[in-house]
Structures are given as structure tokens and as C-alpha cells.
JSON list of C-alpha atoms in Angstrom, two decimals:
[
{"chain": "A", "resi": 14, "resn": "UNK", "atom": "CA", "xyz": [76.25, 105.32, 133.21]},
{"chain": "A", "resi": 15, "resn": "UNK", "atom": "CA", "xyz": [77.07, 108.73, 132.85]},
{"chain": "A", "resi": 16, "resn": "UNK", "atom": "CA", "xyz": [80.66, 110.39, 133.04]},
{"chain": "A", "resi": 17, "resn": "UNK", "atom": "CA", "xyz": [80.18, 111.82, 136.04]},
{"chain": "A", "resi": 18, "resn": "UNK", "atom": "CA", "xyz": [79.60, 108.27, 137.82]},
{"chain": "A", "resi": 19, "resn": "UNK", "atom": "CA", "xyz": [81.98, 106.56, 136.19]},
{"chain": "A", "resi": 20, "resn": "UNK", "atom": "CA", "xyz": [85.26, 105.50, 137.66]},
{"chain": "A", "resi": 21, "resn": "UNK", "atom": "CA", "xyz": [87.83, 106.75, 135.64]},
{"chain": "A", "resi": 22, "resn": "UNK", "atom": "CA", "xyz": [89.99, 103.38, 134.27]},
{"chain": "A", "resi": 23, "resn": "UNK", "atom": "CA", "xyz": [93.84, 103.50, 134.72]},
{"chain": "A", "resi": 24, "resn": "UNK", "atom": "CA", "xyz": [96.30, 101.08, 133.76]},
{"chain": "A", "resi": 25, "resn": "UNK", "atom": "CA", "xyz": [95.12, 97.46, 135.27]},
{"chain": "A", "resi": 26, "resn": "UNK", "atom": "CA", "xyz": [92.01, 98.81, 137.13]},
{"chain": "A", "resi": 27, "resn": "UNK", "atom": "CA", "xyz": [90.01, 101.48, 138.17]},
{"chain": "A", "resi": 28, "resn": "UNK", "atom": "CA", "xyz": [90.91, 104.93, 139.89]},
{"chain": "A", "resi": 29, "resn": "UNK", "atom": "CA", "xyz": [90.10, 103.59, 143.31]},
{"chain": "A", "resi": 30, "resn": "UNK", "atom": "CA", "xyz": [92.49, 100.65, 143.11]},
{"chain": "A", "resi": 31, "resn": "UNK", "atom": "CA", "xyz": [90.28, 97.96, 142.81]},
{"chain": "A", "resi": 32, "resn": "UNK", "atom": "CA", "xyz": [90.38, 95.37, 139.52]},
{"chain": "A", "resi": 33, "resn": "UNK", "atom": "CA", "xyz": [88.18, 95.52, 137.25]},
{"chain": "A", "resi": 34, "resn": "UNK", "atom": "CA", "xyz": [88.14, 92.22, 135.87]},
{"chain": "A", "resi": 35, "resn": "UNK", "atom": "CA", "xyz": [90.21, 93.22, 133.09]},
{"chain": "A", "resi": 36, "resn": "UNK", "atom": "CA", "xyz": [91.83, 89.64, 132.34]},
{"chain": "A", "resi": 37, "resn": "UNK", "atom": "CA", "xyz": [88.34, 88.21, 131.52]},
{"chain": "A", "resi": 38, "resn": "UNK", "atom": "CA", "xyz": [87.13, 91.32, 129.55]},
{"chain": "A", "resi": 39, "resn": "UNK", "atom": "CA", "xyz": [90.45, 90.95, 127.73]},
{"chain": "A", "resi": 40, "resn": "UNK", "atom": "CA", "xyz": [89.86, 87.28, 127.16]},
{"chain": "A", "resi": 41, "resn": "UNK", "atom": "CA", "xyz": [86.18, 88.14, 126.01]},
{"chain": "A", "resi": 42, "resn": "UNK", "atom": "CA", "xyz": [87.15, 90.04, 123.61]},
{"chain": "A", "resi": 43, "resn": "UNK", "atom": "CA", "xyz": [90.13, 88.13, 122.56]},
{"chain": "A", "resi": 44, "resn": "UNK", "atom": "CA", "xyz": [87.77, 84.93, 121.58]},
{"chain": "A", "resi": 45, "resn": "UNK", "atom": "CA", "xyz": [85.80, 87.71, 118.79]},
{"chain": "A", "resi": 46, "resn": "UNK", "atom": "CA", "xyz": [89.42, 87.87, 117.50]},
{"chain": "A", "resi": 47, "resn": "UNK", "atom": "CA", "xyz": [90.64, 84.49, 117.85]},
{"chain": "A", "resi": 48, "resn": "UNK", "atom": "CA", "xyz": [88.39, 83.83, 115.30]},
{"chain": "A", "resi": 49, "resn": "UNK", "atom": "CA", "xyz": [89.59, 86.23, 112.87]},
{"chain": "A", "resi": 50, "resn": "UNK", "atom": "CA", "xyz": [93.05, 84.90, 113.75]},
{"chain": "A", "resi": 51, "resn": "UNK", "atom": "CA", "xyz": [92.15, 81.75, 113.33]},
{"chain": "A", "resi": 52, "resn": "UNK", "atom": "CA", "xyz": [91.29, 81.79, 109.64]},
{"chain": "A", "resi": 53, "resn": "UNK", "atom": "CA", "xyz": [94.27, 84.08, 108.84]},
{"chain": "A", "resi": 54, "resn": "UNK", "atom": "CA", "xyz": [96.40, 81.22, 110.39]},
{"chain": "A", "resi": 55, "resn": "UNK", "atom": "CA", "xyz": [94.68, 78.62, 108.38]},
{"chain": "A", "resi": 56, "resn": "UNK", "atom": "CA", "xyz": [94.94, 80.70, 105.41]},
{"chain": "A", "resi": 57, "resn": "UNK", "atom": "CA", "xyz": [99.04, 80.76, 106.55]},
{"chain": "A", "resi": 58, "resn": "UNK", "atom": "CA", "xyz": [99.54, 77.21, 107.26]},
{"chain": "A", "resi": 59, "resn": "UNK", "atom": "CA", "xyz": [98.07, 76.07, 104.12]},
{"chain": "A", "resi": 60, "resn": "UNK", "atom": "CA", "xyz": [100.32, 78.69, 101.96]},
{"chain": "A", "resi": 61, "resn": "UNK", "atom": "CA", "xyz": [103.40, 78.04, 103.75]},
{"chain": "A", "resi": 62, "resn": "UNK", "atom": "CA", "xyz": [102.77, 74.58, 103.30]},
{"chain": "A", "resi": 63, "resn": "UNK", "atom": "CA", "xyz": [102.24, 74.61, 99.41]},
{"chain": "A", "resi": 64, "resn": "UNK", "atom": "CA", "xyz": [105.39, 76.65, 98.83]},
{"chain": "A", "resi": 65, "resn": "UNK", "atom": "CA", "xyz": [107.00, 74.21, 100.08]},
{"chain": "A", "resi": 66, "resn": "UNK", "atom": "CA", "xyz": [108.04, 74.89, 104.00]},
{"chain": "A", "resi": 67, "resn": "UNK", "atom": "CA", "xyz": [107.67, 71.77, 105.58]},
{"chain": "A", "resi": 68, "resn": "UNK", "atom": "CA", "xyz": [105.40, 70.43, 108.27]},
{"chain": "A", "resi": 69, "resn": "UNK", "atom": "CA", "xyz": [107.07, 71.72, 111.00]},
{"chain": "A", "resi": 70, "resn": "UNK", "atom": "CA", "xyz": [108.47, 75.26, 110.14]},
{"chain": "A", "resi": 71, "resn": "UNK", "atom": "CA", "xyz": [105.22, 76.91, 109.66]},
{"chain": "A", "resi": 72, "resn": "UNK", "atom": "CA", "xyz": [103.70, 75.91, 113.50]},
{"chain": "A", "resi": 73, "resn": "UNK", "atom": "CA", "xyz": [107.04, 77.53, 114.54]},
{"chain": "A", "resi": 74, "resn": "UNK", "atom": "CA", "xyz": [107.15, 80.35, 112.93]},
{"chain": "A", "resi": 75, "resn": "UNK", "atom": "CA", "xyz": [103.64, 81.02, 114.18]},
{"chain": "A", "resi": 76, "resn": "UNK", "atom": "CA", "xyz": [104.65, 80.36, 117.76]},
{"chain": "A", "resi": 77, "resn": "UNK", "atom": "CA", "xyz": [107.99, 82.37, 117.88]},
{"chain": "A", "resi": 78, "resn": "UNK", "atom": "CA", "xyz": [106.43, 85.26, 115.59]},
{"chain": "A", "resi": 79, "resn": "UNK", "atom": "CA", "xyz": [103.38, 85.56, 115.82]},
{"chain": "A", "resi": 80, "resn": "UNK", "atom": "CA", "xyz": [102.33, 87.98, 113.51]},
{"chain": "A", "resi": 81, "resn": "UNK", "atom": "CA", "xyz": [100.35, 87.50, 110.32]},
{"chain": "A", "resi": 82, "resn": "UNK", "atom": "CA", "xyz": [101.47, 90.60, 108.73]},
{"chain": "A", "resi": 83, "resn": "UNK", "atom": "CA", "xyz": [105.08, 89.93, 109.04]},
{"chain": "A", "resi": 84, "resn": "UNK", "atom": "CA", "xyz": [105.14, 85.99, 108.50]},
{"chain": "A", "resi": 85, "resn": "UNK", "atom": "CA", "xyz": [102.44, 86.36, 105.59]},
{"chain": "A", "resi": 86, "resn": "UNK", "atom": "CA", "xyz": [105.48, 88.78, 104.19]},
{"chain": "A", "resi": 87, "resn": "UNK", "atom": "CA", "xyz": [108.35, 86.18, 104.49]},
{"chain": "A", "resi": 88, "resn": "UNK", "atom": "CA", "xyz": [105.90, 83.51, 102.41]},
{"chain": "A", "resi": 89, "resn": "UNK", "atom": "CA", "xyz": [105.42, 86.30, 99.77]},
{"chain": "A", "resi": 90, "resn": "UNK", "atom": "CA", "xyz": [108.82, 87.73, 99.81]},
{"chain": "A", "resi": 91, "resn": "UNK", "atom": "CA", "xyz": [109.95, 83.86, 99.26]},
{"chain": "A", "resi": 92, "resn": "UNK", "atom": "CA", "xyz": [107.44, 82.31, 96.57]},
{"chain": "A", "resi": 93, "resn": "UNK", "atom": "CA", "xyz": [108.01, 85.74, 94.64]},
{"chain": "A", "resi": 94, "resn": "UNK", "atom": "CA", "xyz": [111.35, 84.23, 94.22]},
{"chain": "A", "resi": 95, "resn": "UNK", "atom": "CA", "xyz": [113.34, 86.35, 97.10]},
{"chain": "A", "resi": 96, "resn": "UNK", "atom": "CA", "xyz": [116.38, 85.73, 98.93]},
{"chain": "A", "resi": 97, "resn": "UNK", "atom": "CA", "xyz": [116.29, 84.43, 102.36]},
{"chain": "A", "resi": 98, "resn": "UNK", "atom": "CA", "xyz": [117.44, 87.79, 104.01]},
{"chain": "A", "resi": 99, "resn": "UNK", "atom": "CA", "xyz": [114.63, 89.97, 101.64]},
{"chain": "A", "resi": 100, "resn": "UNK", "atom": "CA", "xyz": [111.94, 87.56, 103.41]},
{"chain": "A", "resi": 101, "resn": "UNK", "atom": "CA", "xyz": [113.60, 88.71, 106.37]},
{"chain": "A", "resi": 102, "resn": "UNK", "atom": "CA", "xyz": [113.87, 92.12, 106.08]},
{"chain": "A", "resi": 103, "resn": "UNK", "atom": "CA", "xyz": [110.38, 92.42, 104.75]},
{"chain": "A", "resi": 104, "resn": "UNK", "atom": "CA", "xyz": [109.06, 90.90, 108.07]},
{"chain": "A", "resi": 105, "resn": "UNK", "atom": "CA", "xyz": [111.32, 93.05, 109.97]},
{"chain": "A", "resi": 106, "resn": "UNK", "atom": "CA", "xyz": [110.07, 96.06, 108.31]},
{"chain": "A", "resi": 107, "resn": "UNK", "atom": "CA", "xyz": [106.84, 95.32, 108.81]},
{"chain": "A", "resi": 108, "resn": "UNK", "atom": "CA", "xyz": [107.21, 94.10, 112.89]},
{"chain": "A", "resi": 109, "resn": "UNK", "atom": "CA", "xyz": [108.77, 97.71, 113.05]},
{"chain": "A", "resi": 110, "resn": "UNK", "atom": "CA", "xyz": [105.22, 98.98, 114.05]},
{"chain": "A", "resi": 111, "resn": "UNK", "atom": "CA", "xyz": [105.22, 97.35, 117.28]},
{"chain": "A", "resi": 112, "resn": "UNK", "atom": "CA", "xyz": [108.20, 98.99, 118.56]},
{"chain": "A", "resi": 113, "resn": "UNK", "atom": "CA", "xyz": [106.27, 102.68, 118.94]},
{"chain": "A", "resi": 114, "resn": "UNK", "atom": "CA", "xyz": [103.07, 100.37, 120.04]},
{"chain": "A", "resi": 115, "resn": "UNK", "atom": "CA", "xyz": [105.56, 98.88, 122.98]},
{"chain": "A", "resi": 116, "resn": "UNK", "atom": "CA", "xyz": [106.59, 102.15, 123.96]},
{"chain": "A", "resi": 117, "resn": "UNK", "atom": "CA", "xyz": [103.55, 103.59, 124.52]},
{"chain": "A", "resi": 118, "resn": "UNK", "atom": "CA", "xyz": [101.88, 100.74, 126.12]},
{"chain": "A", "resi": 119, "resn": "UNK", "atom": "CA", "xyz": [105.62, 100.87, 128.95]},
{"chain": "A", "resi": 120, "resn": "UNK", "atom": "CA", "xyz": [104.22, 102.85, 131.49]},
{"chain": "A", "resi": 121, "resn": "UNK", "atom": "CA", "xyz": [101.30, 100.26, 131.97]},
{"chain": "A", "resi": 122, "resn": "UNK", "atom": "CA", "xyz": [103.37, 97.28, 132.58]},
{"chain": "A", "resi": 123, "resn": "UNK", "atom": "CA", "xyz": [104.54, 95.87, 136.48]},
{"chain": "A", "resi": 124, "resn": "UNK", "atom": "CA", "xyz": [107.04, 94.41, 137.65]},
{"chain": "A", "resi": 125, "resn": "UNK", "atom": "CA", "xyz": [110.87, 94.02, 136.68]},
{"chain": "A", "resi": 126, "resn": "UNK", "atom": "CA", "xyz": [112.58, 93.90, 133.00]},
{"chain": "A", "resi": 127, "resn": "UNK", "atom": "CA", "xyz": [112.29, 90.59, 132.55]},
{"chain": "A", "resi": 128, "resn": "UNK", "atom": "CA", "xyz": [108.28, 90.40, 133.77]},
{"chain": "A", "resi": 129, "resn": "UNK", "atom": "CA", "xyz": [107.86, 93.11, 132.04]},
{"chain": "A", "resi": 130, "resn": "UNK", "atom": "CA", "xyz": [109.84, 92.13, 128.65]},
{"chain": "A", "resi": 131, "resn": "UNK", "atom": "CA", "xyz": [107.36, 89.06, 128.43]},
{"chain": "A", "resi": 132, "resn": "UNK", "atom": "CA", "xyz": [104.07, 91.14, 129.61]},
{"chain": "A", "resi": 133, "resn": "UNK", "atom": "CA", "xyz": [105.23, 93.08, 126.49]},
{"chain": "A", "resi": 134, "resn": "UNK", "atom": "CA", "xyz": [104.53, 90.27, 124.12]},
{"chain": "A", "resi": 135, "resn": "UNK", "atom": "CA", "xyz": [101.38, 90.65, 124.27]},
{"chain": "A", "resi": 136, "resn": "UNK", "atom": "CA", "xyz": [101.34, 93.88, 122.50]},
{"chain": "A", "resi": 137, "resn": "UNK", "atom": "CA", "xyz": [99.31, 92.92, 119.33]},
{"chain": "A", "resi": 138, "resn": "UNK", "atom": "CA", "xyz": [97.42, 95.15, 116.81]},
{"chain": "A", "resi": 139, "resn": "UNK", "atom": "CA", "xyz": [93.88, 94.16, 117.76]},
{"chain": "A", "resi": 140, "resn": "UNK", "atom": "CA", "xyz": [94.87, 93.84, 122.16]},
{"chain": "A", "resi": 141, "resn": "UNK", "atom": "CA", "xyz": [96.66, 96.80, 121.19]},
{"chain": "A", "resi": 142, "resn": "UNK", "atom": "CA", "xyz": [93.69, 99.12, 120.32]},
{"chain": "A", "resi": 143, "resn": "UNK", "atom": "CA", "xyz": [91.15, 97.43, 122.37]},
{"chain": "A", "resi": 144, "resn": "UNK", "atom": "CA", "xyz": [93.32, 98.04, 125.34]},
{"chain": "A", "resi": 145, "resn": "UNK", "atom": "CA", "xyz": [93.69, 101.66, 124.52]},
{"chain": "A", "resi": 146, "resn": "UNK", "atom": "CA", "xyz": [92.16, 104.20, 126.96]},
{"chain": "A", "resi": 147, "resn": "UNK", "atom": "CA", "xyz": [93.02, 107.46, 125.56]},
{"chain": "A", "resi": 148, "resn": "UNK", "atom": "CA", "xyz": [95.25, 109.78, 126.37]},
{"chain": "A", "resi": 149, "resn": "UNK", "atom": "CA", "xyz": [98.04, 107.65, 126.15]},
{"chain": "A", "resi": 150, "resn": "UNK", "atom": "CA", "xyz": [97.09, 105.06, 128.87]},
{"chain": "A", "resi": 151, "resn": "UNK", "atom": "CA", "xyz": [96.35, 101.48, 128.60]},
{"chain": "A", "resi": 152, "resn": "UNK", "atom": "CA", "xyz": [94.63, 98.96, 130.57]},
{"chain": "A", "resi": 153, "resn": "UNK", "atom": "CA", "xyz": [97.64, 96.45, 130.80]},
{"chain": "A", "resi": 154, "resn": "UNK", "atom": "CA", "xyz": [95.19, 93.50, 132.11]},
{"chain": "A", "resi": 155, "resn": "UNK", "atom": "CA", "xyz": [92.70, 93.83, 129.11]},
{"chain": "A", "resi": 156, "resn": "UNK", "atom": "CA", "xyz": [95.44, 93.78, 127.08]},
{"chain": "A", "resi": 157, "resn": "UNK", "atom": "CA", "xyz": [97.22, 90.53, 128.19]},
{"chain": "A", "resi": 158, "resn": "UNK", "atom": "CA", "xyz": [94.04, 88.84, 128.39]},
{"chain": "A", "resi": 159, "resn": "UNK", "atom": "CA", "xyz": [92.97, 89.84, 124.70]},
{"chain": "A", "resi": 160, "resn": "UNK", "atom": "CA", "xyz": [96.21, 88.06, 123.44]},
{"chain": "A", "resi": 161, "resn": "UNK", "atom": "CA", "xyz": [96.03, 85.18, 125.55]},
{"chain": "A", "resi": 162, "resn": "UNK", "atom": "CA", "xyz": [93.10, 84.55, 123.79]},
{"chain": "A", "resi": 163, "resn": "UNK", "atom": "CA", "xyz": [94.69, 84.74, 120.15]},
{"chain": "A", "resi": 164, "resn": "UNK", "atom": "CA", "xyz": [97.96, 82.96, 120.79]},
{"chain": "A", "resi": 165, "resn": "UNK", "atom": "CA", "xyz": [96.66, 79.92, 120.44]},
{"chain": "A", "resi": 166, "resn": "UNK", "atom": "CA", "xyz": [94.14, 79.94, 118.16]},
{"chain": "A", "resi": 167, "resn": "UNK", "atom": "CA", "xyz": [96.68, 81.47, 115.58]},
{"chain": "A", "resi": 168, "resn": "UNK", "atom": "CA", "xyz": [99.45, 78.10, 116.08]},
{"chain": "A", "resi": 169, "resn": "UNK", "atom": "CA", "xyz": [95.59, 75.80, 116.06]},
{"chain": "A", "resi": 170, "resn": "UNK", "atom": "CA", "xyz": [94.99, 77.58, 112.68]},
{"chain": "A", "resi": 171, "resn": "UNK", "atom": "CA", "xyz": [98.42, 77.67, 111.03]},
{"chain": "A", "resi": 172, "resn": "UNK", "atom": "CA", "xyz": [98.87, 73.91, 111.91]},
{"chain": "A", "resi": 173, "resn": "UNK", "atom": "CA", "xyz": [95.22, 73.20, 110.81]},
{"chain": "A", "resi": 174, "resn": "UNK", "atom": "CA", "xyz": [95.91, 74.41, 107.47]},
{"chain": "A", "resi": 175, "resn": "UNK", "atom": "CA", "xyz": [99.36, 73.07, 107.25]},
{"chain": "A", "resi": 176, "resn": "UNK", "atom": "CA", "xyz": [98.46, 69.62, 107.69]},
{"chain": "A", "resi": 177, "resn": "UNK", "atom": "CA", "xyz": [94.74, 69.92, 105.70]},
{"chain": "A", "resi": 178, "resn": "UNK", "atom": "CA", "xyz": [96.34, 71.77, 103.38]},
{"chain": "A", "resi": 179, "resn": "UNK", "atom": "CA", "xyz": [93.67, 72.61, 100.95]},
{"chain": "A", "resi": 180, "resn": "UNK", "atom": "CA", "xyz": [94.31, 72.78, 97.08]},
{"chain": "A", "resi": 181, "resn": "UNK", "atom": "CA", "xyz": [94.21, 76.26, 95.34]},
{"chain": "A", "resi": 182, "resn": "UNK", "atom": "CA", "xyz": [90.72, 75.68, 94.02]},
{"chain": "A", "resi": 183, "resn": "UNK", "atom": "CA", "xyz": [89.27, 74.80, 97.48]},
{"chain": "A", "resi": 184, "resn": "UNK", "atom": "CA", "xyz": [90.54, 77.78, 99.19]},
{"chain": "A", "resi": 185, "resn": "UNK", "atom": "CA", "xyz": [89.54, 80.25, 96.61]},
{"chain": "A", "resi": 186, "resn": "UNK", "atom": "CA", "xyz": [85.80, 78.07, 96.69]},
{"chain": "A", "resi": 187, "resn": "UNK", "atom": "CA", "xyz": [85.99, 79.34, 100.47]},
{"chain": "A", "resi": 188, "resn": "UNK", "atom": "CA", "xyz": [87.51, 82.84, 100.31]},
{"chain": "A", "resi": 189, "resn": "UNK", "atom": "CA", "xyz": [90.19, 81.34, 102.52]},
{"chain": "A", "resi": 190, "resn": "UNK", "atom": "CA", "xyz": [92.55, 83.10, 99.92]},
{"chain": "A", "resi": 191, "resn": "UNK", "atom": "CA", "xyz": [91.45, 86.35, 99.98]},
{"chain": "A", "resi": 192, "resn": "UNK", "atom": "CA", "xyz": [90.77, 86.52, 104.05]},
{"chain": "A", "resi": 193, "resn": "UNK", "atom": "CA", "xyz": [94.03, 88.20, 104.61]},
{"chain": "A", "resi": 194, "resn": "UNK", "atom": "CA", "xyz": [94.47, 90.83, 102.03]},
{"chain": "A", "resi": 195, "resn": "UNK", "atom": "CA", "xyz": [90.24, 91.69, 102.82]},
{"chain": "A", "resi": 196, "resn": "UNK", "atom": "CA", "xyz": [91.73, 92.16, 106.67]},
{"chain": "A", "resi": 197, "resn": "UNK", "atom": "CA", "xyz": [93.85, 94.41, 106.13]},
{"chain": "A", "resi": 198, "resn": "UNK", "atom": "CA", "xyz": [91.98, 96.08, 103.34]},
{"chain": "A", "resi": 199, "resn": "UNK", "atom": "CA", "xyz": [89.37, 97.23, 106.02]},
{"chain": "A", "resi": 200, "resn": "UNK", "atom": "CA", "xyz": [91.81, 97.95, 108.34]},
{"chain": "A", "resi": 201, "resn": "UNK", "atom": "CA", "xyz": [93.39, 100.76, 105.68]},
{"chain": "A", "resi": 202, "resn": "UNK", "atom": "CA", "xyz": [89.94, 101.91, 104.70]},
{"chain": "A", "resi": 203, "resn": "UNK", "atom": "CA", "xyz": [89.36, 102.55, 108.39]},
{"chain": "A", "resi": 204, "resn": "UNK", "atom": "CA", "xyz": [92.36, 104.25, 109.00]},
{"chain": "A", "resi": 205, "resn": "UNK", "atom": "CA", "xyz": [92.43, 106.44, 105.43]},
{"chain": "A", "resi": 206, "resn": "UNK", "atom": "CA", "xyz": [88.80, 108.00, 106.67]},
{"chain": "A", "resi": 207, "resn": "UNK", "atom": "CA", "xyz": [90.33, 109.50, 109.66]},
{"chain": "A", "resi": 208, "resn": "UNK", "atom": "CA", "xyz": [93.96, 110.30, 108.68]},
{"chain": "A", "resi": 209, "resn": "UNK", "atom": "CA", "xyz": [95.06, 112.81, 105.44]},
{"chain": "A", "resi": 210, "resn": "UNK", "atom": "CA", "xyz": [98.56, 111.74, 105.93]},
{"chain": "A", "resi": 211, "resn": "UNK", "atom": "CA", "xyz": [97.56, 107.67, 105.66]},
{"chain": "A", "resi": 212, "resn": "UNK", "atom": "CA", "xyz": [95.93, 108.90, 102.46]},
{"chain": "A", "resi": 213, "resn": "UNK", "atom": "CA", "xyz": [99.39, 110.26, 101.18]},
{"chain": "A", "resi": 214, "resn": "UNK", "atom": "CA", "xyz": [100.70, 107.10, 102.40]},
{"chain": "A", "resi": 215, "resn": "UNK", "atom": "CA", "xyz": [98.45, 104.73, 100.59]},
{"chain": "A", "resi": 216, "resn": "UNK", "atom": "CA", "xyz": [98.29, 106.56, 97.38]},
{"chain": "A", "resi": 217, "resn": "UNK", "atom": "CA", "xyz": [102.18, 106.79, 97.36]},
{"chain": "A", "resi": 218, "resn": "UNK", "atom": "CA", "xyz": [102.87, 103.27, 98.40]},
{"chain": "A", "resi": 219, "resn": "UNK", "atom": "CA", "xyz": [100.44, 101.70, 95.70]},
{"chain": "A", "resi": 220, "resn": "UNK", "atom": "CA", "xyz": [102.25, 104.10, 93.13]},
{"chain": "A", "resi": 221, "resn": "UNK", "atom": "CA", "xyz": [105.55, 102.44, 94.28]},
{"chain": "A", "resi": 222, "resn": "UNK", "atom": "CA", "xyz": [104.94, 99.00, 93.93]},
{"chain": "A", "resi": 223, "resn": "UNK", "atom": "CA", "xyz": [102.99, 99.34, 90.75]},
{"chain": "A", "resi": 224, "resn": "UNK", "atom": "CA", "xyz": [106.46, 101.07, 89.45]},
{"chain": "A", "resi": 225, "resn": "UNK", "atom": "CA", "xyz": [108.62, 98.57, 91.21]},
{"chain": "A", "resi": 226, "resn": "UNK", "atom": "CA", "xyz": [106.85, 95.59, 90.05]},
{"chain": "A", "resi": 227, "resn": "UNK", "atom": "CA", "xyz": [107.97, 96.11, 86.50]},
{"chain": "A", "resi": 228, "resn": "UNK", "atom": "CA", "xyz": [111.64, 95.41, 87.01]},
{"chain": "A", "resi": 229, "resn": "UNK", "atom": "CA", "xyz": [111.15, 93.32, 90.93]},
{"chain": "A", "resi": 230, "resn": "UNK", "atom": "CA", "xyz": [108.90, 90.13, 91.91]},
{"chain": "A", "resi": 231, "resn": "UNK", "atom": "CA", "xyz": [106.16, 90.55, 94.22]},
{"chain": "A", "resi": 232, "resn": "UNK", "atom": "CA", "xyz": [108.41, 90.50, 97.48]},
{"chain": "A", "resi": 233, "resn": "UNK", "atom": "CA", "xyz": [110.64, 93.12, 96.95]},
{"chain": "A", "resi": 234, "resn": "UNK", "atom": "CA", "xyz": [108.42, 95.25, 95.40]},
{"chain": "A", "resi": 235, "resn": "UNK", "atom": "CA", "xyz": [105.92, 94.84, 98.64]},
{"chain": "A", "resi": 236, "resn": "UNK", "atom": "CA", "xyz": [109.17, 95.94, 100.77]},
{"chain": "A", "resi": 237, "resn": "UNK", "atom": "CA", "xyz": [109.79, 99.60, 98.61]},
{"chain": "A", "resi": 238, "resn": "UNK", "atom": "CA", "xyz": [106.33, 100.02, 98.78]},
{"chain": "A", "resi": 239, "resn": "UNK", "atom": "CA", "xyz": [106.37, 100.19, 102.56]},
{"chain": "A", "resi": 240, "resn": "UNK", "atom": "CA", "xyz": [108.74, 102.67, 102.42]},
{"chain": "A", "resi": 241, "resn": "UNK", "atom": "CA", "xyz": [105.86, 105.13, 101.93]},
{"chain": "A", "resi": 242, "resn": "UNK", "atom": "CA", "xyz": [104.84, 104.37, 105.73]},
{"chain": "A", "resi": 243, "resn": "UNK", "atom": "CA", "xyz": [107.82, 106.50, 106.25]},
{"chain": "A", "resi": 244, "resn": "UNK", "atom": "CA", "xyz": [105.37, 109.30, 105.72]},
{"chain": "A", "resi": 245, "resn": "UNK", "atom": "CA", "xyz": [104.35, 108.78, 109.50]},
{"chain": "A", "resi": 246, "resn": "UNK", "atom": "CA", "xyz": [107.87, 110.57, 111.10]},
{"chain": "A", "resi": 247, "resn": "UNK", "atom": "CA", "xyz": [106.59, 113.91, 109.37]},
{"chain": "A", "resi": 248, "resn": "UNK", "atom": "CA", "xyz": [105.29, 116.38, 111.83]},
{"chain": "A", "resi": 249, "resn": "UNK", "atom": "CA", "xyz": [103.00, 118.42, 110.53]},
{"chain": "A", "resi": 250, "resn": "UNK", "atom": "CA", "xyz": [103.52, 122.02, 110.33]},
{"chain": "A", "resi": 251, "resn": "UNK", "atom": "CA", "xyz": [101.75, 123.94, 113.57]},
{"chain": "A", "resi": 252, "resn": "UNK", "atom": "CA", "xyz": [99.36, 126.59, 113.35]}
]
């Protein structure tokens, strides 16, 4: 269909009120990245598990966090020999993304603070972009219904690989160890095409953690590195 015949999609539907089916659109397209989550969380479980978290605190920490980035952080911050509150600033530094994502996605979400509070939960990287419209508006239904989708395929996956547990030399036979630094890789080749500034960023953060690793372990250095994200509250100079 052409733009001219199109409907134009708003926030939960379409401009003439009606739904659009959004919830099972969302779900749709949550499965496709379920699966990705899935073998991220396996990939989590059976690390967490091997540094020596328990049987229980990995499940949880996927069910209250939920979020690779940040909980993949806390098990790197921690096996590179960190403190307790460097695993948890590193996660916290990391979550910090989703507080601009939340605000932008507010105007899209119904009902009181508290509904809306827990429809903001849903706010993930992936629902996050695929609910994305444009302009600043966001189709709140496909974006509930994308993360319904991943929720629980990420807990499946982290307790999966926390009770399987594979040894170092089956997960490497797999790729499972190299799943979630290849995600993210194409995720910053993606965005490095399109931004000059994410360039700066990347080229500048590398350069930090190369320097920091020489005197910090792996966790710390990860959490100066960031710091080169900072980048992102420059405005840049109008014409």
C-alpha cells in the first residue's frame, strides 16, 4: 500500500481509533527475539553458574533485571575480581540507557502511575526499536507484546544453562561463548555506519579500556570505558 492509503499508526492503534492488532504483531515479533534472548540467557546461566553464583541467584537476577547487558556486566565486573558495589555500578551504568528510552516511549503509555510504571517495563532495546514509529511516537501495544514474548524465554534460558551448565570447552565447541559479545558487536557496527559521534565514542572507549586494563581487571576497566558514551550529551554545533 501506498502512503496515501495508509492509516497513519499512533500510539496503540491506528489514526481512526481502531486497534490494530498490535499485541500479536508485538508478540510475533517478540518470538524472532526470544530466540536471540534465549541463547544470551543460556550463555548467562551457564557463566554465572561457573563463577560460582549458585543455583538460585542467577534465575533471579534474570527475573528482577532482566537485562543481558547489565547482568552480563555484574558477572564480568565480579570474576575480574571486583567488589560487590563495582558489579553494581557497572550494571547501573549500563541500565542508564533505558531511562532516556522510558522517557520517550511516556507519552504512549495509559492509564495511572502505577499501570503505567509496570507498562514501562517493558521498555527493552529490541521492543524498544521495533515499536518505534518515528517522529518520536511509539506504538505502546507492539511494544508490550514484543517483551512479553522475551521475558520468559530469557529466565527459560538463564535457568537452562544454569542447571546444564556446560564446561568451557563445550560452549566454545558451540559458540555459546562468543554469542553475546557477537550481539552486541553487530549492534555497534550498525549503529557506527549511521552515527559520526558513535564513531568518536567507540574509538575513544576502546582506547580507554586498552589504557585502563594495564593497571585495572577486566570489570573496572569495562566501567571507564563506558564513560566514553558520555559523548552522547554533546550537542552538536548548528549551522
Amino acid at each position: 500500500m501506498d502512503a496515501a492509503t495508509t492509516p497513519e499508526i499512533v500510539a496503540g492503534g491506528t489514526a481512526n481509533g481502531k486497534a490494530d492488532g498490535g499485541y500479536r504483531a508485538g508478540v510475533r515479533l517478540g518470538v524472532g527475539l526470544a530466540a536471540n534472548s534465549f541463547l544470551l540467557a543460556v550463555t548467562f546461566g551457564a557463566t554465572a553458574r561457573q563463577a560460582g553464583w549458585g543455583v538460585v541467584a542467577p534465575v533471579v537476577a534474570s527475573m528482577t533485571v532482566f537485562s543481558g547487558s547489565a547482568q552480563f556486566a555484574l558477572a564480568a565486573a565480579l570474576a575480574g575480581g571486583g567488589s560487590a558495589w563495582l558489579a553494581v555500578a557497572s550494571a547501573t551504568v549500563i541500565n542508564l540507557r533505558f531511562l532516556p528510552m522510558a522517557l520517550a516511549v511516556t507519552p504512549a503509555l495509559r492509564g495511572g502511575r502505577l499501570r503505567r510504571a509496570l507498562e514501562g517495563q517493558s521498555v527493552m532495546d529490541g521492543s524498544w526499536a521495533a515499536a518505534h514509529l518515528g517522529g518520536g511516537r511509539f506504538d505502546r501495544s507492539l511494544l508490550i507484546g514484543a517483551t512479553l514474548a522475551q521475558w520468559p524465554a530469557w529466565v527459560a534460558g538463564t535457568a537452562l544453562g544454569m542447571l546444564v551448565a556446560p564446561p568451557a570447552a563445550l560452549e566454545q565447541a558451540l559458540g555459546l561463548d562468543v554469542v553475546f559479545p557477537a550481539f552486541f558487536a553487530l549492534l555497534l557496527l550498525d549503529e557506527l555506519r549511521t552515527s559520526a559521534r558513535a564513531r568518536v565514542a567507540g574509538v575513544l572507549g576502546g582506547a580507554l579500556t586498552a589504557a585502563l586494563l594495564l593497571v585495572l581487571p577486566v570489570g573496572p576497566a569495562l566501567l571507564g570505558g563506558s564513560a566514553s558514551a558520555l559523548i552522547g550529551l554533546v550537542r552538536p554545533a548548528r549551522r
